[in-house]
Short mmCIF file of C-alpha atoms and ligand atoms in Angstrom, two decimals:
data_model
loop_
_atom_site.label_atom_id
_atom_site.label_comp_id
_atom_site.label_asym_id
_atom_site.label_seq_id
_atom_site.Cartn_x
_atom_site.Cartn_y
_atom_site.Cartn_z
CA MET M 13 0.07 0.29 -0.11
CA SER M 14 1.47 3.70 -0.62
CA ALA M 15 1.15 6.19 2.03
CA ILE M 16 0.27 8.47 0.11
CA ASP M 17 -4.23 8.32 -0.41
CA TYR M 18 -4.73 9.17 -3.72
CA THR M 19 -8.19 9.84 -2.96
CA ARG M 20 -7.31 12.97 -1.24
CA LEU M 21 -5.70 14.52 -4.18
CA ALA M 22 -9.22 14.16 -6.06
CA MET M 23 -10.90 17.50 -6.21
CA PRO M 24 -12.74 18.23 -3.19
CA GLY M 25 -16.28 17.71 -5.22
CA VAL M 26 -15.09 14.42 -6.67
CA GLN M 27 -13.93 13.37 -3.25
CA GLN M 28 -17.24 14.10 -1.97
CA LEU M 29 -19.56 12.54 -4.87
CA GLN M 30 -21.65 9.13 -4.74
CA PRO M 31 -21.21 7.77 -8.34
CA TYR M 32 -24.39 6.95 -10.47
CA GLN M 33 -26.15 3.91 -9.33
CA PRO M 34 -27.52 2.23 -12.06
CA GLY M 35 -30.60 -0.46 -12.16
CA LYS M 36 -28.94 -4.46 -11.88
CA PRO M 37 -28.35 -5.83 -15.27
CA ILE M 38 -29.32 -9.09 -15.45
CA SER M 39 -26.60 -10.85 -16.23
CA GLU M 40 -25.70 -10.23 -12.40
CA LEU M 41 -28.95 -11.29 -10.87
CA GLU M 42 -28.30 -14.50 -12.62
CA ARG M 43 -24.98 -14.80 -11.84
CA GLU M 44 -25.57 -14.05 -7.96
CA LEU M 45 -29.25 -16.33 -7.75
CA GLY M 46 -28.30 -18.97 -10.51
CA ILE M 47 -32.48 -18.75 -12.00
CA SER M 48 -33.08 -17.60 -15.33
CA ASN M 49 -36.06 -16.14 -16.40
CA ILE M 50 -34.94 -12.47 -15.28
CA ILE M 51 -37.31 -9.37 -16.11
CA LYS M 52 -35.54 -6.21 -15.81
CA LEU M 53 -37.93 -2.98 -15.04
CA ALA M 54 -34.96 -1.28 -13.48
CA SER M 55 -33.71 0.96 -16.44
CA ASN M 56 -36.77 3.02 -18.00
CA GLU M 57 -35.97 0.98 -21.19
CA ASN M 58 -38.28 -0.04 -24.05
CA PRO M 59 -40.13 -3.29 -23.03
CA LEU M 60 -40.34 -3.79 -26.77
CA GLY M 61 -36.65 -3.85 -27.71
CA THR M 62 -35.42 -1.62 -30.35
CA SER M 63 -37.01 0.23 -33.41
CA PRO M 64 -37.21 -3.04 -36.54
CA LEU M 65 -35.80 -0.11 -38.82
CA ALA M 66 -32.74 0.82 -36.32
CA LEU M 67 -31.86 -2.60 -36.29
CA ALA M 68 -31.83 -2.82 -40.07
CA ALA M 69 -29.40 -0.04 -40.29
CA ILE M 70 -26.86 -1.49 -37.64
CA SER M 71 -25.96 -4.60 -39.87
CA GLN M 72 -25.92 -2.33 -42.71
CA ALA M 73 -23.55 0.17 -41.36
CA SER M 74 -21.57 -2.84 -39.23
CA ASP M 75 -19.20 -3.05 -41.80
CA LYS M 76 -17.52 -0.11 -42.19
CA LEU M 77 -16.71 -0.64 -38.43
CA GLY M 78 -12.77 -0.11 -39.17
CA LEU M 79 -13.47 3.46 -40.69
CA TYR M 80 -13.95 6.21 -37.87
CA PRO M 81 -17.14 8.04 -37.45
CA ASP M 82 -18.29 10.76 -39.33
CA ALA M 83 -17.42 13.40 -36.20
CA SER M 84 -19.86 15.90 -37.58
CA GLY M 85 -22.89 13.44 -37.76
CA TYR M 86 -23.53 15.83 -40.95
CA ALA M 87 -26.90 13.10 -41.76
CA LEU M 88 -28.18 12.44 -38.40
CA LYS M 89 -27.61 16.62 -37.71
CA GLN M 90 -29.90 17.24 -41.01
CA LYS M 91 -32.94 14.50 -40.13
CA LEU M 92 -32.95 16.67 -36.45
CA ALA M 93 -32.86 19.88 -37.96
CA ALA M 94 -35.93 19.22 -40.12
CA ARG M 95 -37.85 17.17 -37.39
CA HIS M 96 -37.26 20.54 -34.94
CA GLY M 97 -37.47 23.21 -37.64
CA VAL M 98 -34.26 23.89 -36.45
CA ARG M 99 -30.77 24.48 -38.14
CA PRO M 100 -27.76 22.14 -37.74
CA GLU M 101 -25.88 24.78 -36.00
CA GLN M 102 -28.14 24.34 -32.89
CA ILE M 103 -27.91 20.79 -32.95
CA THR M 104 -25.52 18.60 -30.03
CA LEU M 105 -25.14 15.51 -30.21
CA GLY M 106 -23.81 13.51 -27.18
CA ASN M 107 -23.08 9.67 -26.12
CA GLY M 108 -26.56 9.50 -24.78
CA SER M 109 -28.28 12.42 -23.69
CA ASN M 110 -26.11 11.92 -20.50
CA ASP M 111 -22.93 13.41 -22.16
CA VAL M 112 -24.52 16.30 -23.61
CA LEU M 113 -25.54 17.13 -19.61
CA VAL M 114 -22.22 16.78 -18.46
CA MET M 115 -20.64 18.72 -21.78
CA LEU M 116 -23.03 21.67 -20.85
CA VAL M 117 -21.89 21.87 -17.16
CA GLU M 118 -17.91 21.52 -18.60
CA ALA M 119 -18.42 24.38 -20.54
CA PHE M 120 -20.39 26.63 -18.45
CA ILE M 121 -19.59 26.63 -14.89
CA CYS M 122 -17.44 28.53 -12.93
CA PRO M 123 -16.03 27.65 -9.22
CA GLN M 124 -18.46 30.45 -7.65
CA CYS M 125 -21.74 29.00 -9.77
CA ARG M 126 -24.22 27.29 -8.16
CA PRO M 127 -26.56 25.61 -11.08
CA VAL M 128 -30.12 25.51 -9.90
CA MET M 129 -32.05 22.02 -9.36
CA SER M 130 -34.68 20.61 -7.63
CA GLN M 131 -34.41 18.03 -5.01
CA TYR M 132 -35.56 14.27 -6.88
CA CYS M 133 -34.07 15.56 -9.98
CA PHE M 134 -32.35 13.19 -12.37
CA ALA M 135 -29.39 12.04 -10.70
CA VAL M 136 -26.64 13.19 -13.05
CA TYR M 137 -27.16 16.81 -12.67
CA PRO M 138 -25.52 17.30 -8.99
CA ILE M 139 -23.21 14.37 -10.26
CA ALA M 140 -21.65 16.30 -13.45
CA THR M 141 -22.14 19.77 -11.24
CA LEU M 142 -19.72 18.37 -8.56
CA ALA M 143 -17.45 16.71 -10.76
CA ALA M 144 -16.64 19.91 -12.69
CA GLY M 145 -16.00 21.46 -8.81
CA ALA M 146 -19.19 23.62 -8.12
CA GLU M 147 -21.98 23.00 -5.99
CA PRO M 148 -25.33 22.74 -6.94
CA LEU M 149 -28.28 24.58 -5.50
CA ILE M 150 -30.85 22.26 -4.60
CA THR M 151 -34.42 23.74 -4.03
CA PRO M 152 -36.88 21.64 -1.81
CA ALA M 153 -39.37 19.92 -3.99
CA LEU M 154 -43.12 19.85 -4.00
CA PRO M 155 -44.77 17.71 -1.12
CA GLN M 156 -46.20 14.52 -1.82
CA SER M 157 -49.43 15.54 -1.30
CA HIS M 158 -49.61 18.24 -4.22
CA PRO M 159 -52.70 17.34 -6.15
CA SER M 160 -51.14 17.02 -9.32
CA MET M 161 -47.61 17.38 -9.28
CA PRO M 162 -46.54 15.45 -6.15
CA LEU M 163 -42.57 15.38 -5.72
CA GLY M 164 -42.15 17.83 -8.80
CA HIS M 165 -40.33 20.39 -9.21
CA ASP M 166 -41.60 23.79 -7.28
CA LEU M 167 -40.39 26.15 -9.96
CA ASP M 168 -41.37 29.39 -7.67
CA ALA M 169 -38.71 27.90 -5.17
CA MET M 170 -36.19 27.17 -8.10
CA LEU M 171 -36.87 30.81 -9.53
CA ALA M 172 -36.27 32.53 -5.92
CA ALA M 173 -33.23 30.03 -5.94
CA VAL M 174 -31.67 31.77 -9.03
CA ASP M 175 -29.14 34.45 -8.65
CA GLU M 176 -25.62 35.99 -10.17
CA HIS M 177 -24.33 32.60 -9.05
CA THR M 178 -26.44 30.19 -10.90
CA ARG M 179 -25.75 30.32 -14.47
CA LEU M 180 -27.57 27.03 -15.05
CA VAL M 181 -30.87 25.69 -14.45
CA PHE M 182 -31.91 22.35 -14.77
CA ILE M 183 -35.20 20.90 -15.47
CA ALA M 184 -36.45 17.52 -16.29
CA ASN M 185 -40.07 17.28 -17.93
CA PRO M 186 -41.23 14.28 -17.18
CA ASN M 187 -38.35 14.19 -14.59
CA ASN M 188 -36.89 10.93 -13.22
CA PRO M 189 -37.27 9.42 -10.63
CA THR M 190 -40.67 11.55 -9.66
CA GLY M 191 -42.63 11.33 -13.26
CA SER M 192 -44.03 14.15 -12.50
CA ARG M 193 -44.23 16.47 -15.82
CA LEU M 194 -44.61 20.89 -15.99
CA GLY M 195 -47.98 22.02 -18.10
CA ALA M 196 -47.10 24.65 -21.10
CA ALA M 197 -48.06 27.95 -18.86
CA GLU M 198 -46.50 26.84 -15.98
CA LEU M 199 -43.28 25.81 -18.16
CA ARG M 200 -43.47 29.39 -20.31
CA HIS M 201 -44.30 31.30 -17.56
CA PHE M 202 -40.85 30.12 -15.44
CA LEU M 203 -38.80 31.00 -18.91
CA GLN M 204 -40.22 34.14 -19.53
CA GLN M 205 -39.24 35.26 -15.95
CA LEU M 206 -35.62 34.23 -15.91
CA PRO M 207 -32.74 36.88 -16.60
CA PRO M 208 -31.78 35.41 -20.05
CA GLN M 209 -27.63 34.98 -18.84
CA GLN M 210 -29.76 32.49 -16.64
CA ILE M 211 -28.88 28.55 -19.15
CA VAL M 212 -32.10 26.38 -18.88
CA VAL M 213 -31.63 23.24 -19.28
CA VAL M 214 -34.95 21.27 -20.31
CA ASP M 215 -34.36 17.55 -20.35
CA GLU M 216 -36.99 16.22 -22.47
CA ALA M 217 -35.80 12.25 -22.23
CA TYR M 218 -39.52 11.17 -21.51
CA THR M 219 -41.10 13.21 -24.38
CA GLU M 220 -42.61 10.61 -26.37
CA TYR M 221 -44.37 9.20 -23.67
CA ALA M 222 -45.62 12.45 -22.34
CA THR M 223 -48.89 12.58 -24.41
CA ASP M 224 -51.40 14.70 -22.26
CA GLN M 225 -52.65 17.62 -24.41
CA ASP M 226 -50.84 20.37 -22.13
CA TYR M 227 -47.65 18.67 -21.99
CA PRO M 228 -45.30 21.24 -24.17
CA ASP M 229 -42.38 20.55 -26.31
CA ALA M 230 -39.76 23.15 -25.35
CA SER M 231 -38.04 22.94 -28.86
CA GLN M 232 -40.24 24.94 -30.46
CA TRP M 233 -39.55 27.69 -27.82
CA LEU M 234 -35.76 28.29 -29.00
CA ASP M 235 -36.45 30.95 -30.72
CA GLU M 236 -37.74 33.22 -28.22
CA PHE M 237 -35.78 32.14 -25.10
CA PRO M 238 -31.66 32.17 -26.54
CA ASN M 239 -30.68 30.82 -23.20
CA LEU M 240 -33.06 27.54 -23.86
CA VAL M 241 -31.20 24.05 -24.01
CA VAL M 242 -33.83 20.98 -24.45
CA THR M 243 -31.74 18.25 -24.67
CA ARG M 244 -33.28 14.69 -26.11
CA THR M 245 -31.89 10.67 -26.13
CA PHE M 246 -32.93 7.57 -28.20
CA SER M 247 -32.01 6.02 -25.27
CA LYS M 248 -35.99 5.06 -23.62
CA ALA M 249 -38.97 5.51 -26.32
CA TYR M 250 -36.32 4.65 -29.64
CA GLY M 251 -35.49 1.89 -27.79
CA LEU M 252 -31.37 2.24 -28.07
CA ALA M 253 -30.30 2.97 -24.89
CA GLY M 254 -27.09 0.40 -25.32
CA LEU M 255 -25.68 2.46 -28.00
CA ARG M 256 -25.90 5.96 -26.33
CA VAL M 257 -27.13 8.44 -28.53
CA GLY M 258 -28.60 11.92 -27.62
CA TYR M 259 -28.37 15.31 -28.35
CA ALA M 260 -29.04 19.02 -27.52
CA LEU M 261 -31.04 22.16 -29.09
CA SER M 262 -29.51 25.19 -28.31
CA ASN M 263 -29.00 29.03 -29.78
CA PRO M 264 -25.86 28.09 -32.05
CA GLN M 265 -23.66 30.20 -29.55
CA ILE M 266 -24.28 27.94 -27.10
CA ALA M 267 -23.86 24.84 -29.50
CA ASP M 268 -20.51 26.09 -30.33
CA MET M 269 -19.22 26.55 -27.03
CA LEU M 270 -20.63 22.77 -26.55
CA ASN M 271 -18.79 21.54 -30.26
CA ARG M 272 -15.71 22.81 -28.79
CA ILE M 273 -15.21 20.25 -25.74
CA ARG M 274 -17.30 17.23 -27.02
CA GLN M 275 -14.92 14.60 -27.87
CA PRO M 276 -14.57 14.56 -31.60
CA PHE M 277 -15.76 10.93 -32.12
CA ASN M 278 -18.33 10.82 -29.32
CA VAL M 279 -21.35 8.98 -31.11
CA ASN M 280 -20.41 5.92 -32.21
CA SER M 281 -21.25 5.11 -36.17
CA LEU M 282 -23.34 2.20 -35.32
CA ALA M 283 -25.46 4.69 -33.32
CA LEU M 284 -25.25 7.30 -35.92
CA ALA M 285 -27.01 5.12 -38.14
CA ALA M 286 -29.00 3.60 -35.75
CA ALA M 287 -30.67 6.87 -34.73
CA GLU M 288 -31.23 8.52 -38.11
CA ALA M 289 -33.62 5.21 -39.14
CA ALA M 290 -35.04 5.32 -35.49
CA LEU M 291 -36.26 8.91 -36.61
CA ASP M 292 -38.50 6.83 -39.15
CA ASP M 293 -40.36 4.46 -37.44
CA ASP M 294 -43.32 6.53 -36.44
CA GLU M 295 -45.04 3.24 -36.03
CA PHE M 296 -42.49 1.64 -33.07
CA ILE M 297 -42.51 5.28 -31.26
CA GLN M 298 -46.36 4.89 -31.50
CA ARG M 299 -46.80 0.99 -30.64
CA SER M 300 -44.25 1.55 -27.89
CA CYS M 301 -46.26 4.44 -26.05
CA GLU M 302 -49.81 2.42 -26.53
CA LEU M 303 -47.96 -0.35 -24.68
CA ASN M 304 -46.89 2.07 -22.02
CA LYS M 305 -50.34 3.35 -21.82
CA THR M 306 -52.19 0.05 -21.12
CA GLY M 307 -49.45 -0.65 -18.98
CA LEU M 308 -49.11 2.20 -16.46
CA GLU M 309 -53.17 2.53 -16.37
CA TYR M 310 -52.83 -1.29 -15.10
CA LEU M 311 -49.86 -0.80 -12.87
CA SER M 312 -51.34 2.13 -11.02
CA LYS M 313 -54.22 0.68 -10.46
CA ALA M 314 -53.05 -2.96 -8.97
CA LEU M 315 -50.28 -1.04 -6.88
CA ASN M 316 -52.92 1.17 -5.79
CA ASP M 317 -55.56 -1.68 -5.33
CA MET M 318 -52.67 -3.60 -3.29
CA GLY M 319 -52.67 -0.62 -0.49
CA PHE M 320 -49.50 1.27 -2.13
CA THR M 321 -49.76 4.64 -3.60
CA PRO M 322 -47.90 4.95 -7.30
CA LEU M 323 -47.93 8.46 -8.08
CA PRO M 324 -49.15 9.84 -11.07
CA SER M 325 -46.16 10.14 -14.41
CA ALA M 326 -45.79 10.84 -17.28
CA GLY M 327 -43.12 8.80 -18.66
CA ASN M 328 -42.44 4.32 -18.84
CA PHE M 329 -42.51 4.09 -15.28
CA VAL M 330 -43.74 4.57 -12.03
CA LEU M 331 -42.54 6.06 -8.84
CA VAL M 332 -44.31 3.86 -5.78
CA ASP M 333 -44.43 4.97 -1.95
CA MET M 334 -44.51 1.21 -0.33
CA GLY M 335 -45.19 2.62 2.68
CA GLU M 336 -42.38 1.36 4.68
CA PRO M 337 -38.66 0.60 4.06
CA ALA M 338 -38.74 -0.81 0.51
CA GLU M 339 -35.41 -1.79 0.83
CA PRO M 340 -37.47 -5.63 1.58
CA TRP M 341 -39.52 -5.49 -1.24
CA TYR M 342 -36.58 -4.74 -3.58
CA GLN M 343 -35.30 -7.69 -1.85
CA GLY M 344 -38.14 -10.13 -2.45
CA LEU M 345 -38.68 -8.62 -5.92
CA LEU M 346 -35.17 -9.65 -6.93
CA ARG M 347 -35.44 -13.65 -5.47
CA ALA M 348 -38.83 -13.20 -7.37
CA GLY M 349 -36.47 -13.14 -10.58
CA VAL M 350 -38.04 -8.94 -10.85
CA ILE M 351 -35.67 -6.00 -10.62
CA THR M 352 -36.70 -2.74 -9.59
CA ARG M 353 -34.85 0.30 -9.03
CA ARG M 354 -34.37 1.86 -5.37
CA VAL M 355 -34.46 5.03 -5.23
CA ALA M 356 -33.39 5.27 -1.63
CA ASN M 357 -30.10 7.76 -2.66
CA TYR M 358 -32.17 10.00 -4.29
CA GLY M 359 -33.54 10.65 -0.25
CA LEU M 360 -37.05 8.44 -0.86
CA PRO M 361 -36.13 5.23 1.03
CA ASP M 362 -40.08 3.99 1.22
CA HIS M 363 -40.56 4.10 -2.67
CA LEU M 364 -39.52 2.08 -5.62
CA ARG M 365 -39.01 2.95 -9.49
CA ILE M 366 -40.80 0.74 -11.98
CA THR M 367 -40.57 0.60 -15.44
CA ILE M 368 -43.25 -0.63 -17.08
CA GLY M 369 -42.85 -3.91 -18.89
CA THR M 370 -44.83 -5.82 -21.49
CA ALA M 371 -48.61 -7.17 -20.28
CA ASP M 372 -46.32 -10.55 -18.93
CA GLN M 373 -43.80 -8.39 -17.31
CA ASN M 374 -46.28 -5.95 -15.60
CA GLN M 375 -48.28 -9.03 -14.52
CA ARG M 376 -45.40 -10.96 -13.28
CA LEU M 377 -44.44 -7.80 -10.80
CA ILE M 378 -47.97 -8.11 -9.62
CA THR M 379 -48.37 -11.66 -9.02
CA ALA M 380 -44.42 -11.22 -7.27
CA LEU M 381 -45.70 -8.81 -5.08
CA HIS M 382 -48.87 -10.39 -3.66
CA SER M 383 -47.03 -13.92 -3.06
CA LEU M 384 -44.39 -11.58 -1.23
CA ARG M 385 -47.23 -9.68 1.05
CA ALA M 386 -48.74 -13.36 1.60
CA ALA M 387 -45.56 -14.58 2.81
CA GLY M 388 -45.14 -11.50 5.48
C1 PLP S 404 -32.56 8.34 -18.95
C2 PLP S 404 -32.56 9.48 -18.64
C3 PLP S 404 -31.58 10.42 -19.57
C4 PLP S 404 -30.22 10.18 -20.33
O1 PLP S 404 -30.31 8.88 -20.73
P1 PLP S 404 -29.01 8.46 -21.91
O2 PLP S 404 -28.96 7.20 -22.30
O3 PLP S 404 -27.62 9.21 -21.35
O4 PLP S 404 -29.42 9.70 -23.08
C5 PLP S 404 -31.90 11.88 -19.18
N1 PLP S 404 -32.30 12.66 -18.37
C6 PLP S 404 -33.11 11.72 -17.56
C7 PLP S 404 -34.28 12.79 -17.02
C8 PLP S 404 -33.10 10.38 -18.09
O5 PLP S 404 -34.21 9.32 -17.10
#
């Protein structure tokens, strides 16, 4: 052993960091329990897998793996620009949208900056902030008793927290892990109140699933709010989580800054080809959303009937208050071959986050919960 404690040489923010805790992989549980037929409802992946158009594009692109990918992502940007009604210079591609979130922090942070984010926001925002040497400013979430947005972002509290040291504000709409979502009027109002030198990141990772009338597509407001950045991903509804591709839409100056620090080949060639093809597969998205809607209704009702408290969700997952420590339920479900997500690291030890699966998978989860309850 060395006499030097190398952890002490790391930046204070890095020493303080709790690493992101991903959902347990199926292969790991297989090894641990020696069981098969495991289902994973832990990472908000698409239970239908991947768009068939994307799969075809991947196999076509696989004969060019000896070559570097197109560092500019020209073809994908063209297609995204047309879809969102923006110019290609407004797009930054990322190795997952996680990558663009980190780039945003790296490009715009300063040591005194305190990016504003809500309690129970997506864990990557505080992690990226601490890793960049700054402190997040976390505002209290709405209470669980709130009629429309339990545990959701309190925009008034966030607005009140913004000052000259802010620089970045993070909003997930819908938010993970809470499932809460903001309506068009309240989000617009928030953007209107904010000084233009404060950059607002609206993370729309679950936008395809949020289909109610009042839900805003913030990308439509980019011309109006030059300080707005919208992030999207192919990981969730498009079913490309394993390939890692996402993007940011912003004004060209912000995109220019992100592109300066972006690793030149951050999006690999299979991901570029798959994303481009997936954008054409409206049928896959529609099927995914319909399955999600039915599954979310089924799960919410079944969980409610069992006496748990599922929170309203605009995403492809549901946050459930188990009414007691969730850990024994989590462990019991693992033994039954059902992987869910603990959220104690978010400060929610009584809750589980459950991804909406296929009808069979949802039923299996409910059956497993009934068995656990019967076994005491
Ligand atoms: C899953 C998720 C992301 C991004 O995932 P990537 O796979 O990195 O694109 C971003 N924001 C939220 C809120 C998410 O839940």
